[in-house]
CSV table of C-alpha atoms in Angstrom, one decimal:
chain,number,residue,atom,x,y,z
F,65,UNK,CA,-50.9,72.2,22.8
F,66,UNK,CA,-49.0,69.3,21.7
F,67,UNK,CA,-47.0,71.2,19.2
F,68,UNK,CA,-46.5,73.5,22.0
F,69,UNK,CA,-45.1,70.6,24.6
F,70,UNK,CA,-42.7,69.0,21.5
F,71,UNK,CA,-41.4,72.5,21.1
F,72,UNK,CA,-40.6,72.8,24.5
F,73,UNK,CA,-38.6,69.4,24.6
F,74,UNK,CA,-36.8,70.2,21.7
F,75,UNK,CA,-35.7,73.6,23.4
F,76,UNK,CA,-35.1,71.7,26.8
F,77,UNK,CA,-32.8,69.0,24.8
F,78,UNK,CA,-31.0,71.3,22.8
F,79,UNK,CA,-29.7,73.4,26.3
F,80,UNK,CA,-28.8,70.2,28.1
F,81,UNK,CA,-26.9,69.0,24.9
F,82,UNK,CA,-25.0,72.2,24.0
F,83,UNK,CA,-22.0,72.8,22.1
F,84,UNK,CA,-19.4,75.2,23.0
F,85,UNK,CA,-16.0,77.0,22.3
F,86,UNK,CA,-13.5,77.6,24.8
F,87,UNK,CA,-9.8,79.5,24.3
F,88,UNK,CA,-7.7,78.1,26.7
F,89,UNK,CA,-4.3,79.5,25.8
F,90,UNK,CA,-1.1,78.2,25.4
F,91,UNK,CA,-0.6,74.1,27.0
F,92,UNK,CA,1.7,71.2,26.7
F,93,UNK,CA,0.4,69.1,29.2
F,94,UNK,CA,-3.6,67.9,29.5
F,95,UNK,CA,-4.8,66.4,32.2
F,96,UNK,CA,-8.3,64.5,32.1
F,97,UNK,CA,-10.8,63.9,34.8
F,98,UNK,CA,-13.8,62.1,35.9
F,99,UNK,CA,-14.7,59.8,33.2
F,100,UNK,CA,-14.4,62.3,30.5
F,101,UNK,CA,-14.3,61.5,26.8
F,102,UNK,CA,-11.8,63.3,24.9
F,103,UNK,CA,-10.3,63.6,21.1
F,104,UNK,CA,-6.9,65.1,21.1
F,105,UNK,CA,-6.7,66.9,17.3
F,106,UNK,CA,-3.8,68.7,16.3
F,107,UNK,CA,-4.7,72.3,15.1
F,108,UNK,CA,-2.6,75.4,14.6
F,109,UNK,CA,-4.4,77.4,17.4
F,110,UNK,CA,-5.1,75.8,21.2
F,111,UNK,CA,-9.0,75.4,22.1
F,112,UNK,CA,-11.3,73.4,23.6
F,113,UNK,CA,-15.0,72.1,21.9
F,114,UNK,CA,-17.2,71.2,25.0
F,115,UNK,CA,-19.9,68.9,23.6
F,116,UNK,CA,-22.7,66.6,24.9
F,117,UNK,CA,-24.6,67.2,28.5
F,118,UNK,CA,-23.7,69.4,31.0
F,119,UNK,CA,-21.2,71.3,29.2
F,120,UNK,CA,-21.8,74.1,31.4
F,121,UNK,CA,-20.1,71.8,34.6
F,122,UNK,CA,-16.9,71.6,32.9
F,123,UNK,CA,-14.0,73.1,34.3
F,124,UNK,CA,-10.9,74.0,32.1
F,125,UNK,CA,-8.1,75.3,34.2
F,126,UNK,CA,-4.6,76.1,32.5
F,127,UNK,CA,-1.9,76.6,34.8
F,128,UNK,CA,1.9,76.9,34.1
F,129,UNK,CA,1.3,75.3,30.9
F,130,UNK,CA,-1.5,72.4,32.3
F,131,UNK,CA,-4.7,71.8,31.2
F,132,UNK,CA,-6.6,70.4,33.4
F,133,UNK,CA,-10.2,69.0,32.5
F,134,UNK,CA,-12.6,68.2,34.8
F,135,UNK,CA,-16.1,68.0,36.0
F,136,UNK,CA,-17.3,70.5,38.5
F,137,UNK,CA,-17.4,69.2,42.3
F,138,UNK,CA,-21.2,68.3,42.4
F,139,UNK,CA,-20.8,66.8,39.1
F,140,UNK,CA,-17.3,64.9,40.0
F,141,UNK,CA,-17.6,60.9,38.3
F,142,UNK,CA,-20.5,62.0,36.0
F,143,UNK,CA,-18.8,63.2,32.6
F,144,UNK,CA,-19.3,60.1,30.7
F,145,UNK,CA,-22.6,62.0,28.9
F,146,UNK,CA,-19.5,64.9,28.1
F,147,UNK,CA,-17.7,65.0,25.4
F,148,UNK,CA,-15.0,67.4,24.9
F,149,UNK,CA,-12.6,68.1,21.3
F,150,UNK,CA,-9.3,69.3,22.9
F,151,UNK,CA,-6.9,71.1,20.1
F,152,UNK,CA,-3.6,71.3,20.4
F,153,UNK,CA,-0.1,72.8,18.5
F,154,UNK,CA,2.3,71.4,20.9
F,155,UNK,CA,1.5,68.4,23.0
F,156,UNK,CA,4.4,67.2,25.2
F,157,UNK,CA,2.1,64.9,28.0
F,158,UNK,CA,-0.9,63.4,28.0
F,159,UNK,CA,-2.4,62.5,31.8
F,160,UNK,CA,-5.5,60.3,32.1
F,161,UNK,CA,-7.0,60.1,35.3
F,162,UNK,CA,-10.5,59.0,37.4
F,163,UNK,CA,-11.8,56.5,34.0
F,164,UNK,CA,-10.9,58.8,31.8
F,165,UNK,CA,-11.0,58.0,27.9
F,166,UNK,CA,-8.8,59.5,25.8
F,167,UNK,CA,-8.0,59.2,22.1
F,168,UNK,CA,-5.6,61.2,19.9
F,169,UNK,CA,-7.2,61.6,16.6
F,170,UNK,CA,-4.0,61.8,14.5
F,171,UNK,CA,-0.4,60.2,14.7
F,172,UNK,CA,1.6,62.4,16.9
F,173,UNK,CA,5.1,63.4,15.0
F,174,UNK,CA,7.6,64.7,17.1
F,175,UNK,CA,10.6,64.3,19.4
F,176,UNK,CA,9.4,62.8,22.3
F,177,UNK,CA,6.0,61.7,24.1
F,178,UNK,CA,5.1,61.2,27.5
F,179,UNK,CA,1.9,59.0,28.7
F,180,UNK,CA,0.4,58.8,31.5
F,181,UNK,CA,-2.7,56.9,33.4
F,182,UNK,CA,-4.1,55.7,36.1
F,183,UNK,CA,-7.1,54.7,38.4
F,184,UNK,CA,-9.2,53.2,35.2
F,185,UNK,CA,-8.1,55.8,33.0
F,186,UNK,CA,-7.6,54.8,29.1
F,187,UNK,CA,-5.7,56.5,26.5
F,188,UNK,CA,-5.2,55.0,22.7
F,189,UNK,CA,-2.4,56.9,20.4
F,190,UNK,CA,-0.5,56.6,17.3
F,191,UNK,CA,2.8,57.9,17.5
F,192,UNK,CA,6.1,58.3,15.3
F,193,UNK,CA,8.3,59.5,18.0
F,194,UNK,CA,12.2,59.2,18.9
F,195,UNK,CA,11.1,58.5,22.6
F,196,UNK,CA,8.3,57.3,24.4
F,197,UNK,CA,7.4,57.8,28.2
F,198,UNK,CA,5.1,55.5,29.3
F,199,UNK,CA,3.2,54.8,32.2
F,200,UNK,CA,0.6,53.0,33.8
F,201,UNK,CA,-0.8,52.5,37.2
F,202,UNK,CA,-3.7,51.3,39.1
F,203,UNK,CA,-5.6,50.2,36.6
F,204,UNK,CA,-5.2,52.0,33.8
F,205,UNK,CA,-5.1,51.4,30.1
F,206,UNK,CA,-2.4,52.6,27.2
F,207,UNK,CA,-2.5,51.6,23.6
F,208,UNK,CA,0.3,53.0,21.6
F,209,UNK,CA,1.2,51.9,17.9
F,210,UNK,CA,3.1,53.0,15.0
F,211,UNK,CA,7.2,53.8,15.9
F,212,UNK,CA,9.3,55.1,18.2
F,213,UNK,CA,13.1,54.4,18.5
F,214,UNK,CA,13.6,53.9,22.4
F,215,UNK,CA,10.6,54.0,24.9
F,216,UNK,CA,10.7,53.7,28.7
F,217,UNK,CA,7.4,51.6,29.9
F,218,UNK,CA,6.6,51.6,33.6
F,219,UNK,CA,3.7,50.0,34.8
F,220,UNK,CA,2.2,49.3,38.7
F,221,UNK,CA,-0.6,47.7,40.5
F,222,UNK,CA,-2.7,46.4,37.9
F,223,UNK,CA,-2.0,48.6,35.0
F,224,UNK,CA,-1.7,47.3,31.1
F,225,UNK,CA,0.0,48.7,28.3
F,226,UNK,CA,-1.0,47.4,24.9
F,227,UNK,CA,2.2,48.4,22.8
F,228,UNK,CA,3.0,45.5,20.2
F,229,UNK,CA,1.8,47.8,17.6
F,230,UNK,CA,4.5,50.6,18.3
F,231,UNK,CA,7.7,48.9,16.9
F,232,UNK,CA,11.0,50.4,18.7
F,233,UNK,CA,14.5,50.0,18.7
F,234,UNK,CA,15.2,49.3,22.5
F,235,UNK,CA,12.6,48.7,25.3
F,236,UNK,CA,13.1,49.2,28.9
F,237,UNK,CA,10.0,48.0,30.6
F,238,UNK,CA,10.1,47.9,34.7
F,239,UNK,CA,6.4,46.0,35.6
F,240,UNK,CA,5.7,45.6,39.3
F,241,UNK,CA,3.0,44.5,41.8
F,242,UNK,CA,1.0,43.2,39.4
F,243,UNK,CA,-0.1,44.3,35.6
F,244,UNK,CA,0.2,43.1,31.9
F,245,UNK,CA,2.4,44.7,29.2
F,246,UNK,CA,2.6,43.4,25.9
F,247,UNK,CA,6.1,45.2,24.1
F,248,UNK,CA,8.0,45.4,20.7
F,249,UNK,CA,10.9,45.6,19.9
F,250,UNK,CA,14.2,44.9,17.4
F,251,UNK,CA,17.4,45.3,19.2
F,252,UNK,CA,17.0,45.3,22.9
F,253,UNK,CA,14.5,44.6,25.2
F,254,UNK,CA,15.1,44.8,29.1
F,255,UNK,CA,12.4,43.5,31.3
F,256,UNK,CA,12.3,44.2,35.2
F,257,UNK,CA,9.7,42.1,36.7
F,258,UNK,CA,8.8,43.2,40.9
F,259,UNK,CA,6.0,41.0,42.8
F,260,UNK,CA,4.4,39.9,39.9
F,261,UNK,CA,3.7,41.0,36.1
F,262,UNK,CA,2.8,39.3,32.9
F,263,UNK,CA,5.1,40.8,29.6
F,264,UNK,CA,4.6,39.5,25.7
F,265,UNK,CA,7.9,40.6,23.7
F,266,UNK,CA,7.3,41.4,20.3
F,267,UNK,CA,9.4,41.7,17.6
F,268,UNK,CA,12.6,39.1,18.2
F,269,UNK,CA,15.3,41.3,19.7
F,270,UNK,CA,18.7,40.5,19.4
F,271,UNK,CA,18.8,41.1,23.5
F,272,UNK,CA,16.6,40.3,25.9
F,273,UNK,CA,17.4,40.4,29.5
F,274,UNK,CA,15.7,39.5,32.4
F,275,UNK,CA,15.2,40.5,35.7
F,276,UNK,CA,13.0,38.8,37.9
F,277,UNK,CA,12.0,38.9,41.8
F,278,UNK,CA,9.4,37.0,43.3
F,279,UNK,CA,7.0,35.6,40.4
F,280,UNK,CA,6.1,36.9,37.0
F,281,UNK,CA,6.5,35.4,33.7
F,282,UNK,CA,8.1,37.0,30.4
F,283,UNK,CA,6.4,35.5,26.8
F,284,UNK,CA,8.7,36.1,24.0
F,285,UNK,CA,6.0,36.0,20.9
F,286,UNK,CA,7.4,34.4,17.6
């Protein structure tokens, strides 16, 4: 009987903690919901690992290009037991929303990144780029290192953006309403400060301007 009720457990665990493969077609942007954890790997084929509890409440929606990831209504704010491998050939934006977590498992080569977060979402990259989109709002969390030669930063209402480990030619950074950004770079760095904002410059520019409008404070970092 007791080997009975252990083999029933074991049964019971292994369908709540499933693992599963999902095509998903052709993306270039992902979008990432309700607390979900998620590796971005580059691959040479698009798919989706679902891994962890609940798989089976996932949803995966690709439209126009978008994948979006998310939990299913009755499950919405509940996918921190989820884990999810997303793989990728061509990866142009990354979007973390509702707490998200996202972290790309390899340094992203190409042209030009964009990322994006907000409402408590966190995304952590490595990047050898020529551009860099940034973007954080509300609350949310980027870390970005290795190089890019220009990157636009843009961060509202309590966001941060950890970047003194991505070392770039010219910085524009606009921070307003509140929020912390921490920035490198070697040639230029131009700083717009709206209604608050804490910025750490990195990396000794030659330039530095600043723009500032009611309170904020900009650290150059020796």
């Amino acid at each position: 009987m007791k080997k009975l009720i252990i083999a029933l457990l074991l049964v019971a665990t292994t369908a709540t903690y499933a693992q599963e493969t999902k095509a998903v077609g052709d993306f270039t942007e992902v979008k990432v919901f309700d607390r979900m954890r998620v590796n971005l790997i580059k691959s040479l084929e698009n798919k989706v690992i679902l891994k962890g509890k609940d798989t089976e409440d996932i949803e995966l929606v690709n439209k126009d290009g978008v994948l979006k990831i998310r939990m299913d209504i009755d499950k919405i704010f509940d996918g921190n037991e989820t884990f999810v491998e997303v793989h990728y050939n061509n990866l142009r934006v990354i979007d973390g929303n509702e707490g998200a977590e996202i972290v790309v498992n390899e340094l992203i080569e190409q042209p030009k990144i964009e990322i994006r977060v907000q409402e408590g979402a966190q995304v952590k990259a490595g990047l050898e780029v020529e551009n860099a989109e940034m973007r954080a709002v509300t609350g949310g969390i980027i870390n970005a290192s290795g190089t890019a030669k220009n990157q636009n930063v843009e961060v509202n209402t309590g966001g941060i953006y950890e970047g003194k480990s991505l070392e770039t030619t010219d910085t524009y950074l606009r921070i307003q309403a509140g929020g912390e950004a921490d920035i490198f770079a070697r040639r230029t760095a131009e700083v717009k400060i709206r209604a608050g904002g804490d910025v750490h410059v990195y990396g000794n520019p030659t330039e530095l301007i600043k723009d500032k409008f009611i309170g904020g404070r900009v650290t150059v970092m020796k």
